[in-house]
Backbone as a chain_set.jsonl record, in Angstrom:
{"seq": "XXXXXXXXXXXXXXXXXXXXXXXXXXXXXXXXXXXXXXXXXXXXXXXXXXXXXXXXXXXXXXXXXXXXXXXXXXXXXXXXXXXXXXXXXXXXXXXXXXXXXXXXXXXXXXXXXXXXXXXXXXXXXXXXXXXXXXXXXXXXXXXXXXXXXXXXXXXXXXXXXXXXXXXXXXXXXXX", "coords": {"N": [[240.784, -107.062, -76.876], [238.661, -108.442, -74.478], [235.385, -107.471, -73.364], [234.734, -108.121, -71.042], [237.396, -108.209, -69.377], [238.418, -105.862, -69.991], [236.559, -103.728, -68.26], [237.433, -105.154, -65.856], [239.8, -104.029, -65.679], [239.272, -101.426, -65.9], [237.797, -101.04, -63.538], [239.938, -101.81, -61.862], [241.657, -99.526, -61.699], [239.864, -97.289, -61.369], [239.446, -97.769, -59.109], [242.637, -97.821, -57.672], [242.981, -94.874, -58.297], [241.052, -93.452, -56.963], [241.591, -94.31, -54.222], [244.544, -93.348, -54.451], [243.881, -90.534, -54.369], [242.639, -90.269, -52.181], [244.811, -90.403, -50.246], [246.407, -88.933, -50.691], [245.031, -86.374, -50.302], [244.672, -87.15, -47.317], [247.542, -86.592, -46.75], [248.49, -83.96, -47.721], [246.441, -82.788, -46.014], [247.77, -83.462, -43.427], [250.577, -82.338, -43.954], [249.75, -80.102, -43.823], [249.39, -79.653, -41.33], [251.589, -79.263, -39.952], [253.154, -78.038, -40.601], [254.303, -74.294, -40.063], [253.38, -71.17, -39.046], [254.473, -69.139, -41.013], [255.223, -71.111, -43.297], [252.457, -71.643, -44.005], [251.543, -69.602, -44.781], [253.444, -68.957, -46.868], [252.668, -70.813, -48.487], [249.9, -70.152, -49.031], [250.77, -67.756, -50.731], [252.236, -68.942, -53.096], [250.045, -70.111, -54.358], [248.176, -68.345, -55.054], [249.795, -67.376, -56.705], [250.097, -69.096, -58.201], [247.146, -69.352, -59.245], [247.15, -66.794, -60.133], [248.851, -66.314, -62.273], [247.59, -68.364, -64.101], [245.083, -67.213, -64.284], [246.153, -64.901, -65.702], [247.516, -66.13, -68.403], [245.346, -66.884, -69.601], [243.385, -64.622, -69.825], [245.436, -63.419, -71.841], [245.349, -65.49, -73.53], [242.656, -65.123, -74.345], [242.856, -62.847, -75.251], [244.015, -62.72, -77.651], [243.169, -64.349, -79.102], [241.129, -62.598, -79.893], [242.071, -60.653, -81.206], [243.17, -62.311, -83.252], [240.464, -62.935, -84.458], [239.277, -60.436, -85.128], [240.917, -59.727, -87.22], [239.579, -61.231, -88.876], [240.078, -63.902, -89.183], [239.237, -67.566, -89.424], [238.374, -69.783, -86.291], [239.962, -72.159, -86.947], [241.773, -71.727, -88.262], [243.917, -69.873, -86.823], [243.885, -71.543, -84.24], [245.761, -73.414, -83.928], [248.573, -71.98, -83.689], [247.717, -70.352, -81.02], [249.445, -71.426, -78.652], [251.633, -70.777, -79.448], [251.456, -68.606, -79.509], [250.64, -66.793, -77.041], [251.338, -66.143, -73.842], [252.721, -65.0, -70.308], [253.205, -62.333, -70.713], [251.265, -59.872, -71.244], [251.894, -57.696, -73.157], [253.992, -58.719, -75.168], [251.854, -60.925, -75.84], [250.027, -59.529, -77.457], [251.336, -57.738, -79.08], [252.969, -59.864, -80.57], [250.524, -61.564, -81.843], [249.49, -59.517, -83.225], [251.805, -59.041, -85.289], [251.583, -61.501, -86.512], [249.284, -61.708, -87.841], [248.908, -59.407, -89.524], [250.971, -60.007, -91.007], [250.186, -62.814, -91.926], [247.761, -61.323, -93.306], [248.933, -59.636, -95.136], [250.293, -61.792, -96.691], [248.418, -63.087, -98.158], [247.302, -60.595, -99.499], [248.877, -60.443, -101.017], [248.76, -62.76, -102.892], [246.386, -62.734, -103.833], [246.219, -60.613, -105.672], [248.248, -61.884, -107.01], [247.152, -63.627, -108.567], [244.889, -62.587, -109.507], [246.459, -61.347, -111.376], [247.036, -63.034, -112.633], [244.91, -64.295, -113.65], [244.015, -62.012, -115.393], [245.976, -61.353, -117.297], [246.211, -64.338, -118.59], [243.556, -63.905, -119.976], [242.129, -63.839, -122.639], [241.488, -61.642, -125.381], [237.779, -61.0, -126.237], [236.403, -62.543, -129.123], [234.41, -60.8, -130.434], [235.155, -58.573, -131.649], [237.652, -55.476, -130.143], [236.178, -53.365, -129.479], [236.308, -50.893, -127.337], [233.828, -49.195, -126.272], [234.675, -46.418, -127.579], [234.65, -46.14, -129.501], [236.179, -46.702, -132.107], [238.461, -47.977, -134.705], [239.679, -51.344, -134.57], [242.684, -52.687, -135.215], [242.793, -54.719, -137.047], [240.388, -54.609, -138.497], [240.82, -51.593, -139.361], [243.351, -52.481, -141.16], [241.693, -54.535, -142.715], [240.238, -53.088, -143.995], [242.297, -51.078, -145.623], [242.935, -53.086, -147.179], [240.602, -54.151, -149.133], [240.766, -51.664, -150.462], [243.041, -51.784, -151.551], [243.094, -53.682, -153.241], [240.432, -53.509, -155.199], [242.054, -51.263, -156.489], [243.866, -53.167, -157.952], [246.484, -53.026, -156.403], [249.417, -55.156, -156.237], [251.68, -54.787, -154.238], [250.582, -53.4, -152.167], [248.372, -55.325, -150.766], [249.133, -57.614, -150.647], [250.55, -56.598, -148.624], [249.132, -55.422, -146.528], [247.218, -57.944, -145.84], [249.611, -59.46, -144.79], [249.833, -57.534, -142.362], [246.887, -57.879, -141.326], [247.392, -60.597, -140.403], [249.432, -60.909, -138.241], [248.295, -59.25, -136.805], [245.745, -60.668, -135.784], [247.211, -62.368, -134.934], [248.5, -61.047, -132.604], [245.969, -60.295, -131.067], [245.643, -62.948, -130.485], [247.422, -63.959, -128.546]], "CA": [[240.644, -107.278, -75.454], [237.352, -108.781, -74.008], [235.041, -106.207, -72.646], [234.813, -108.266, -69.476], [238.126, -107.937, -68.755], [238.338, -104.202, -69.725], [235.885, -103.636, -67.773], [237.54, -105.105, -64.556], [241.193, -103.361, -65.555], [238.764, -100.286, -65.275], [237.15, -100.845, -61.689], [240.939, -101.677, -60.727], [242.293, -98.382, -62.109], [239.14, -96.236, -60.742], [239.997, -98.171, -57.12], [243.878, -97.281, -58.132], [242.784, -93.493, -58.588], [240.047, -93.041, -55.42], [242.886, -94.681, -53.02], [245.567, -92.336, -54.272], [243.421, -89.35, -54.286], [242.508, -90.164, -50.61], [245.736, -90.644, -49.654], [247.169, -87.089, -51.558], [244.29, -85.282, -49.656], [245.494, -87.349, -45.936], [249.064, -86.287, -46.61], [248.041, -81.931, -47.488], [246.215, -82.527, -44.422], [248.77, -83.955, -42.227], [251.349, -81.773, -43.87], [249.53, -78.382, -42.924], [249.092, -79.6, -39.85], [252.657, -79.651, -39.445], [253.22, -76.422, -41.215], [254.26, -73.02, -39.285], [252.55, -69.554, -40.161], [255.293, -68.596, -42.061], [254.858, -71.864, -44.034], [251.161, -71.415, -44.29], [251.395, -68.298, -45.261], [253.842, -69.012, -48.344], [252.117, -71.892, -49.21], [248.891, -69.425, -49.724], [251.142, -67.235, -51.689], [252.509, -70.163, -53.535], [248.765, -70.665, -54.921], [247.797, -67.235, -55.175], [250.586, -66.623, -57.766], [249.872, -69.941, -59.729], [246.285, -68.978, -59.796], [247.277, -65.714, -60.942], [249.718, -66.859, -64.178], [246.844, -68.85, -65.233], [244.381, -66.479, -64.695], [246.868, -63.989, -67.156], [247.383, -66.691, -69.41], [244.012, -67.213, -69.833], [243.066, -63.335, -70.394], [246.527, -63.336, -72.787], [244.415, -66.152, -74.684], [240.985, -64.356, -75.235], [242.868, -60.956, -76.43], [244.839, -63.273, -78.95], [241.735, -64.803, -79.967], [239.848, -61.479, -80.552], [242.895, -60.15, -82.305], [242.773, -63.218, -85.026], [238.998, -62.689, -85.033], [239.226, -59.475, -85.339], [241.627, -59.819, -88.304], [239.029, -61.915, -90.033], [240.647, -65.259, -89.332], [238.841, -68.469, -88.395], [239.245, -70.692, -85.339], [240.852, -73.176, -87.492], [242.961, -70.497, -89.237], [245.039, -69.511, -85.842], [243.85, -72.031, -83.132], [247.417, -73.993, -83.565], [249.461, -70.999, -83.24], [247.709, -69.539, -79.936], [249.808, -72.183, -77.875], [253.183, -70.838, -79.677], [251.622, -66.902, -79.118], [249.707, -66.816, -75.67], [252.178, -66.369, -72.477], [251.723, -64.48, -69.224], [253.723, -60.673, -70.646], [250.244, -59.302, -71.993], [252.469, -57.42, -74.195], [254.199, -59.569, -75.984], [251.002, -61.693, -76.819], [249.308, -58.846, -78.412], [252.541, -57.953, -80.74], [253.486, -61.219, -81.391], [249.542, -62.071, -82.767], [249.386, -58.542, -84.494], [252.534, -59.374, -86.357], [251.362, -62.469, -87.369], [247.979, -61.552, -88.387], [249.371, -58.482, -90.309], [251.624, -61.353, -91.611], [249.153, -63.659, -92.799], [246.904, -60.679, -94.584], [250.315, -59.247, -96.212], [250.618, -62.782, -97.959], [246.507, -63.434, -98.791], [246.711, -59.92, -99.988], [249.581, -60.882, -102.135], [248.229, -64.046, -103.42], [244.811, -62.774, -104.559], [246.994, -60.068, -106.546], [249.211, -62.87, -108.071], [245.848, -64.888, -108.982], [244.29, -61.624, -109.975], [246.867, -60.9, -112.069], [247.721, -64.363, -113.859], [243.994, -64.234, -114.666], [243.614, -61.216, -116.454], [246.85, -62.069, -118.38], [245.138, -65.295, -119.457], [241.85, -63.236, -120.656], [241.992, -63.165, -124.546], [239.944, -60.248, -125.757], [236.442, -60.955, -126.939], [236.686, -62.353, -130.274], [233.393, -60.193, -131.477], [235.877, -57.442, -131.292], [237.992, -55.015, -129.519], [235.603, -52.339, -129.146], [235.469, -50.821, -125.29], [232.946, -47.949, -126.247], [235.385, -45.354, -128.085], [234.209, -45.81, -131.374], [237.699, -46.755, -132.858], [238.449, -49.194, -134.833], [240.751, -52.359, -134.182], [244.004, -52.907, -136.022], [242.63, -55.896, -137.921], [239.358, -53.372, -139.507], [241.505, -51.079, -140.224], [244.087, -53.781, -142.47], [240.855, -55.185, -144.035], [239.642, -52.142, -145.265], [242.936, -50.667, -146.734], [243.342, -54.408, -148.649], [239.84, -54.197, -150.281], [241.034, -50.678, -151.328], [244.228, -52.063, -152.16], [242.34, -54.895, -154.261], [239.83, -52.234, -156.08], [243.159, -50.887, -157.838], [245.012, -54.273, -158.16], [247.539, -53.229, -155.925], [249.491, -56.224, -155.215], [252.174, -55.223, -153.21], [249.458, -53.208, -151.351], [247.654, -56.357, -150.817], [250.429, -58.644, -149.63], [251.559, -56.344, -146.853], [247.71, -55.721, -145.433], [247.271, -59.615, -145.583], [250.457, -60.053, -143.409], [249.421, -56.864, -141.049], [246.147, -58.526, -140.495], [247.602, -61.58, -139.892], [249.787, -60.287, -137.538], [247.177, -58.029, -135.718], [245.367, -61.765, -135.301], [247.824, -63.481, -134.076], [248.484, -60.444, -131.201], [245.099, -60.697, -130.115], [245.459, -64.699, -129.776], [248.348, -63.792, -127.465]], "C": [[239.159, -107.517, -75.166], [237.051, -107.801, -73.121], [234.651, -106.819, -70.996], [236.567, -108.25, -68.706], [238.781, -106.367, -68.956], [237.701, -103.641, -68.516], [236.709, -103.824, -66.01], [238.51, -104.747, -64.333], [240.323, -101.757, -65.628], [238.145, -99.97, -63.993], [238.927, -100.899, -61.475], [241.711, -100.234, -60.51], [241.31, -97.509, -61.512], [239.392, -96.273, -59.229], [241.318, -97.377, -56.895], [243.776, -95.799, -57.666], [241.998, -92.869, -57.318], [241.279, -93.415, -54.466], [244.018, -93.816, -53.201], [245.14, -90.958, -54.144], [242.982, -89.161, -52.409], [243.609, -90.112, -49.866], [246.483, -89.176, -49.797], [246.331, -86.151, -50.114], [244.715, -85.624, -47.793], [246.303, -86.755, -45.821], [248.78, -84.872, -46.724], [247.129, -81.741, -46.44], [247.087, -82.57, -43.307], [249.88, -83.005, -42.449], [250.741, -80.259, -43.741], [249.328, -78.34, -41.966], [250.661, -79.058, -39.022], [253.666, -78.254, -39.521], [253.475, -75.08, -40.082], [253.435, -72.182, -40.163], [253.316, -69.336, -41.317], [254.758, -69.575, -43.544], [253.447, -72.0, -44.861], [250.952, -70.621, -45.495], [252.141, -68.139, -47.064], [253.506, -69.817, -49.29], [250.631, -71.238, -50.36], [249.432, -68.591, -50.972], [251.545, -68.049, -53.443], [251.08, -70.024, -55.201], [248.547, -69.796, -55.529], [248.634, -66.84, -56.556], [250.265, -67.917, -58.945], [248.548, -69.579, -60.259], [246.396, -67.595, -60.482], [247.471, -65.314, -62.131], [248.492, -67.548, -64.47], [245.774, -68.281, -65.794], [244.711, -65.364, -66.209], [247.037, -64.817, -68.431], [246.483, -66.861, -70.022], [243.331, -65.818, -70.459], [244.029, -63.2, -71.744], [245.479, -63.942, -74.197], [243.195, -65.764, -75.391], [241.586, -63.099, -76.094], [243.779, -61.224, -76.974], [243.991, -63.676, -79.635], [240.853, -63.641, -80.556], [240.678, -61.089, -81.406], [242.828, -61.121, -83.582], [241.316, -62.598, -85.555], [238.801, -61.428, -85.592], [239.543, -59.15, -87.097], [240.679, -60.436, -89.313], [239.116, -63.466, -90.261], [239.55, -66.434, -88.671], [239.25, -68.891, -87.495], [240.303, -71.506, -86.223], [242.008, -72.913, -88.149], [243.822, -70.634, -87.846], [244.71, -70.541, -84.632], [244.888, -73.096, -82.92], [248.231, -73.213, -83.253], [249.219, -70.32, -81.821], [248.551, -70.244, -78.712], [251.249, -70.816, -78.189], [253.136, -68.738, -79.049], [251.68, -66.48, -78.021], [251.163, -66.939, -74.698], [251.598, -65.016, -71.688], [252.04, -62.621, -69.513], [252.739, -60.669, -71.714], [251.085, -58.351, -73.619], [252.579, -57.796, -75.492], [252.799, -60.523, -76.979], [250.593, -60.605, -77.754], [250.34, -58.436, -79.518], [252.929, -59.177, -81.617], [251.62, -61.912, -82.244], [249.073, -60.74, -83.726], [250.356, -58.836, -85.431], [252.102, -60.673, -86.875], [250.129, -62.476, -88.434], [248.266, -60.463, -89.649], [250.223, -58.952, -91.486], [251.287, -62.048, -92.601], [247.801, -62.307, -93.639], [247.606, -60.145, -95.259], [250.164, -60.667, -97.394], [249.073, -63.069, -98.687], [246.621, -62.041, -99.547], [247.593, -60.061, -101.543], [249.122, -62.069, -103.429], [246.906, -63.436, -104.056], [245.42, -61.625, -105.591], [247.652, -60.799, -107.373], [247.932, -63.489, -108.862], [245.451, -63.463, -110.093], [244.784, -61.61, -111.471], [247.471, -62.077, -113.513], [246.427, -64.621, -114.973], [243.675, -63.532, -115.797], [244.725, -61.562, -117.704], [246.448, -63.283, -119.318], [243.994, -65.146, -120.182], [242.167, -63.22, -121.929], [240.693, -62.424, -124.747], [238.749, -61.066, -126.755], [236.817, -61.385, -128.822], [235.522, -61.597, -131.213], [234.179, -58.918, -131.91], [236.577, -56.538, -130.288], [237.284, -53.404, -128.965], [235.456, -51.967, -127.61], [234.821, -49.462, -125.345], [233.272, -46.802, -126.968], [234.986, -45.003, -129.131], [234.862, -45.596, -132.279], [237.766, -48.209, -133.104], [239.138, -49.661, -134.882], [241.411, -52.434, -135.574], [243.629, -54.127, -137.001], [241.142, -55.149, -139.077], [240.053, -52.752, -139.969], [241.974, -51.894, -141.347], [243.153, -53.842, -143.599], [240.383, -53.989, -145.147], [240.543, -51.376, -146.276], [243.081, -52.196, -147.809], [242.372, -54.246, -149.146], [240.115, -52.941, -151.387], [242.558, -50.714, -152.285], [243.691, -53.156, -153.357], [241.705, -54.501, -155.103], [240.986, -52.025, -157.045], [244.131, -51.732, -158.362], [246.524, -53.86, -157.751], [248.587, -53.915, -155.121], [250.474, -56.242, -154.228], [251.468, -54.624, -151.825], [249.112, -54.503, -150.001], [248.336, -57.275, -149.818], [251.089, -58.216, -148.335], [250.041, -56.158, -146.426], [247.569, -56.698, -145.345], [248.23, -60.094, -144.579], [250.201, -59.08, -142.296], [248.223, -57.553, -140.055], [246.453, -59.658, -139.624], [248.378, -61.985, -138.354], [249.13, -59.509, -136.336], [246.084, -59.317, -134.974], [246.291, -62.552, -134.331], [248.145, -62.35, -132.07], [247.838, -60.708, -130.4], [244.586, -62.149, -129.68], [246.325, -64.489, -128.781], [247.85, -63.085, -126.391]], "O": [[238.392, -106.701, -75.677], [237.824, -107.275, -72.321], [234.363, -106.12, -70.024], [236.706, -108.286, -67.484], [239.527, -105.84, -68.131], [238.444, -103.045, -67.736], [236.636, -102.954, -65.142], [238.845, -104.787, -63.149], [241.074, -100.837, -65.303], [238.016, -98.851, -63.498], [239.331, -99.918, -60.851], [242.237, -99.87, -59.459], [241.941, -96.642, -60.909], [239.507, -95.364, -58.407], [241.317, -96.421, -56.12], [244.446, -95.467, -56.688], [242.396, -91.838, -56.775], [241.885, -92.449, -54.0], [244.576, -93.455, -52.165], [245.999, -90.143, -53.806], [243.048, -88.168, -51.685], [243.439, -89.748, -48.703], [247.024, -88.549, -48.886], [246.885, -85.499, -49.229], [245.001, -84.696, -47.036], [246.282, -86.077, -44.793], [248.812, -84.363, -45.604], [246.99, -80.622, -45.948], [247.083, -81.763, -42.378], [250.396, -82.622, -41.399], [251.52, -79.326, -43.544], [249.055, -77.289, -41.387], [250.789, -78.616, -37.88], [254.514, -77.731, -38.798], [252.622, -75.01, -39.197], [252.992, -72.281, -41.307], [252.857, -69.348, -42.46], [254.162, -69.123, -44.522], [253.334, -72.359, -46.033], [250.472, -70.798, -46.614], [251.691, -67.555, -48.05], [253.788, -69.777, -50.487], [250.323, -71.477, -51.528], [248.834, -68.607, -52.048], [251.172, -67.707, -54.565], [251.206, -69.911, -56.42], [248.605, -69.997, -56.742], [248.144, -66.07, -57.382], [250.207, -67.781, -60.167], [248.451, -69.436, -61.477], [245.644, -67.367, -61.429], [246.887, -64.521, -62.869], [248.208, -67.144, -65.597], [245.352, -68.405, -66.944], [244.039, -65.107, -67.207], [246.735, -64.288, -69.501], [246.673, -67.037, -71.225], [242.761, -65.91, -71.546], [243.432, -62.869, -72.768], [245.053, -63.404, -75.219], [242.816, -65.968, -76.544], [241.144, -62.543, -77.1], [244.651, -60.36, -77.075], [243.967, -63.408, -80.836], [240.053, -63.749, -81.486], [240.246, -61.079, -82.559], [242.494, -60.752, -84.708], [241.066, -62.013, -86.608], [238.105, -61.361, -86.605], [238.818, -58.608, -87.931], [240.881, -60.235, -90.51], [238.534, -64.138, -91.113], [239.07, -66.247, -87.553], [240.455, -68.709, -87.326], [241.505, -71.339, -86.022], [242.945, -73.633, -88.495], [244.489, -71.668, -87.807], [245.534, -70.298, -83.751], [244.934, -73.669, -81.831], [248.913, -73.632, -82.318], [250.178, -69.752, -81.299], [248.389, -69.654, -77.644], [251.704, -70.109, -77.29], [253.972, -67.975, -78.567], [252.639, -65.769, -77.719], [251.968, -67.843, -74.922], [250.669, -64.267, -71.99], [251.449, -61.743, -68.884], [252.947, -61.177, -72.816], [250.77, -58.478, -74.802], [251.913, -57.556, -76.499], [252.723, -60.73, -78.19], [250.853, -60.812, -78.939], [250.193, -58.763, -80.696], [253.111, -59.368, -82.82], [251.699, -62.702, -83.185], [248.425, -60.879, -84.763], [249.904, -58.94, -86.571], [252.457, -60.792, -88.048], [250.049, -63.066, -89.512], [247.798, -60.757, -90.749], [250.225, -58.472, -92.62], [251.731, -62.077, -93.748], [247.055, -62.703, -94.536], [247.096, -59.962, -96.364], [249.978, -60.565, -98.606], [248.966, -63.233, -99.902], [245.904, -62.141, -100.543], [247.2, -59.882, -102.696], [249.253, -61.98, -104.649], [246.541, -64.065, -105.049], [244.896, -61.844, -106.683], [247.701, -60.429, -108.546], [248.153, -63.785, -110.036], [245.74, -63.444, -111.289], [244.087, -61.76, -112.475], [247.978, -61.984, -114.631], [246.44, -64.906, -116.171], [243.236, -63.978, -116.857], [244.39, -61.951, -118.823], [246.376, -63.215, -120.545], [243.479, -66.012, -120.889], [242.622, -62.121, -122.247], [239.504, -62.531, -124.45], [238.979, -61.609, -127.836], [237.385, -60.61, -129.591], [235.556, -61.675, -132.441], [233.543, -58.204, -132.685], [236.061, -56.778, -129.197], [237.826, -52.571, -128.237], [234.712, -52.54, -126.815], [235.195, -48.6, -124.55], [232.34, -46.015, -127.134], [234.929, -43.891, -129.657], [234.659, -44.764, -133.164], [237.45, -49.192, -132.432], [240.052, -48.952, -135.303], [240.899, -52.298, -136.685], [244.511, -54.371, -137.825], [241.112, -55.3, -140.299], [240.261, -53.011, -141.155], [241.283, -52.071, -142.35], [243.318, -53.522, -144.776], [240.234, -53.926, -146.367], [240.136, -51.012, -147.379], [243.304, -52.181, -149.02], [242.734, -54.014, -150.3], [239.885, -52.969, -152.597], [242.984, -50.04, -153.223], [244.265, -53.117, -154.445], [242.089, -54.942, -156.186], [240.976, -52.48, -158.189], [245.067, -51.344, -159.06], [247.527, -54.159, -158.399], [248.841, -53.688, -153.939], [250.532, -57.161, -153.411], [251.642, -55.101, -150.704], [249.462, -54.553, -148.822], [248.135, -57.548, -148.635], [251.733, -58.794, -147.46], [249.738, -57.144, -145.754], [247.877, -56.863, -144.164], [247.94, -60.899, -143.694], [250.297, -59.578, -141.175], [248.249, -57.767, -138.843], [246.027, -59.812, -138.479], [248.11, -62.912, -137.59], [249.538, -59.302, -135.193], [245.622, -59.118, -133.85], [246.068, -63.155, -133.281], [248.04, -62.755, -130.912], [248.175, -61.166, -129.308], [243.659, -62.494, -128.948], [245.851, -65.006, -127.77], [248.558, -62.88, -125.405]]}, "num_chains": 1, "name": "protein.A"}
């Protein structure tokens, strides 16, 4: 679209918008003119109660927002859900964003436990040894040292079963 004729489908639409806004504000003039007390009077109420719900909605929204924050959560973490939480029974918002928040750190606390736990499973021990300070020695030292003593006296079936223990005691700690 050419920006000169954008341009003049935007003066017609701002004309559009000033002429109906003058005309809105004629007509809530002319019709309170026309208005009894009574009418007046419920019309104020009228207002009084919409400004009220939005005012509560609006408080609902900050003490849903402190509750995420609170929780630890970013904006970007809960600021789609405060539409589905936020209404005007103060109540309700605050249960319905504690259960969710309680919700969402139930499963993060789960998840860093599952992670936790897939890692250490994946850890193969140190191949310099299994030593953790005790001053005992691993199932594969042991082996070697009864086979050299099994080898000293040429004992071969000795020999042949420490050779498959070690081998065995290796392959554990590859697992």
């Amino acid at each position: 679209m050419p920006t000169s004729k954008y341009n003049t489908e935007k003066q017609n639409t701002k004309a559009q918008l000033d002429a109906y806004n003058a005309l809105k504000s004629e007509y809530d003039t002319f019709k309170q003119s026309k208005m009894t007390d009574e009418e007046k009077q419920a019309e104020q109420v009228r207002v009084q109660l919409e400004e009220n719900q939005k005012i509560k909605t609006k408080l609902n929204e900050m003490t849903a927002k402190n509750i995420f924050v609170e929780a630890g959560f970013k904006k970007g973490d809960y600021e789609e859900l405060l539409s589905s939480v936020v209404s005007e029974d103060e109540e309700k918002t605050i249960t319905l964003a504690q259960t969710i928040c309680n919700t969402m750190l139930k499963q993060k606390t789960e998840i860093e436990k599952a992670v936790k736990e897939k890692l250490v499973k994946g850890t193969k021990t140190p191949p310099a040894g299994t030593d953790n300070g005790s001053g005992t020695e691993s199932d594969i030292d042991k082996y070697k040292k009864l086979y050299a003593e099994a080898q000293k006296i040429g004992d071969y079936g000795k020999m042949a079963l420490y050779t498959r223990l070690v081998q065995e005691a290796q392959r554990d700690n590859e697992e």
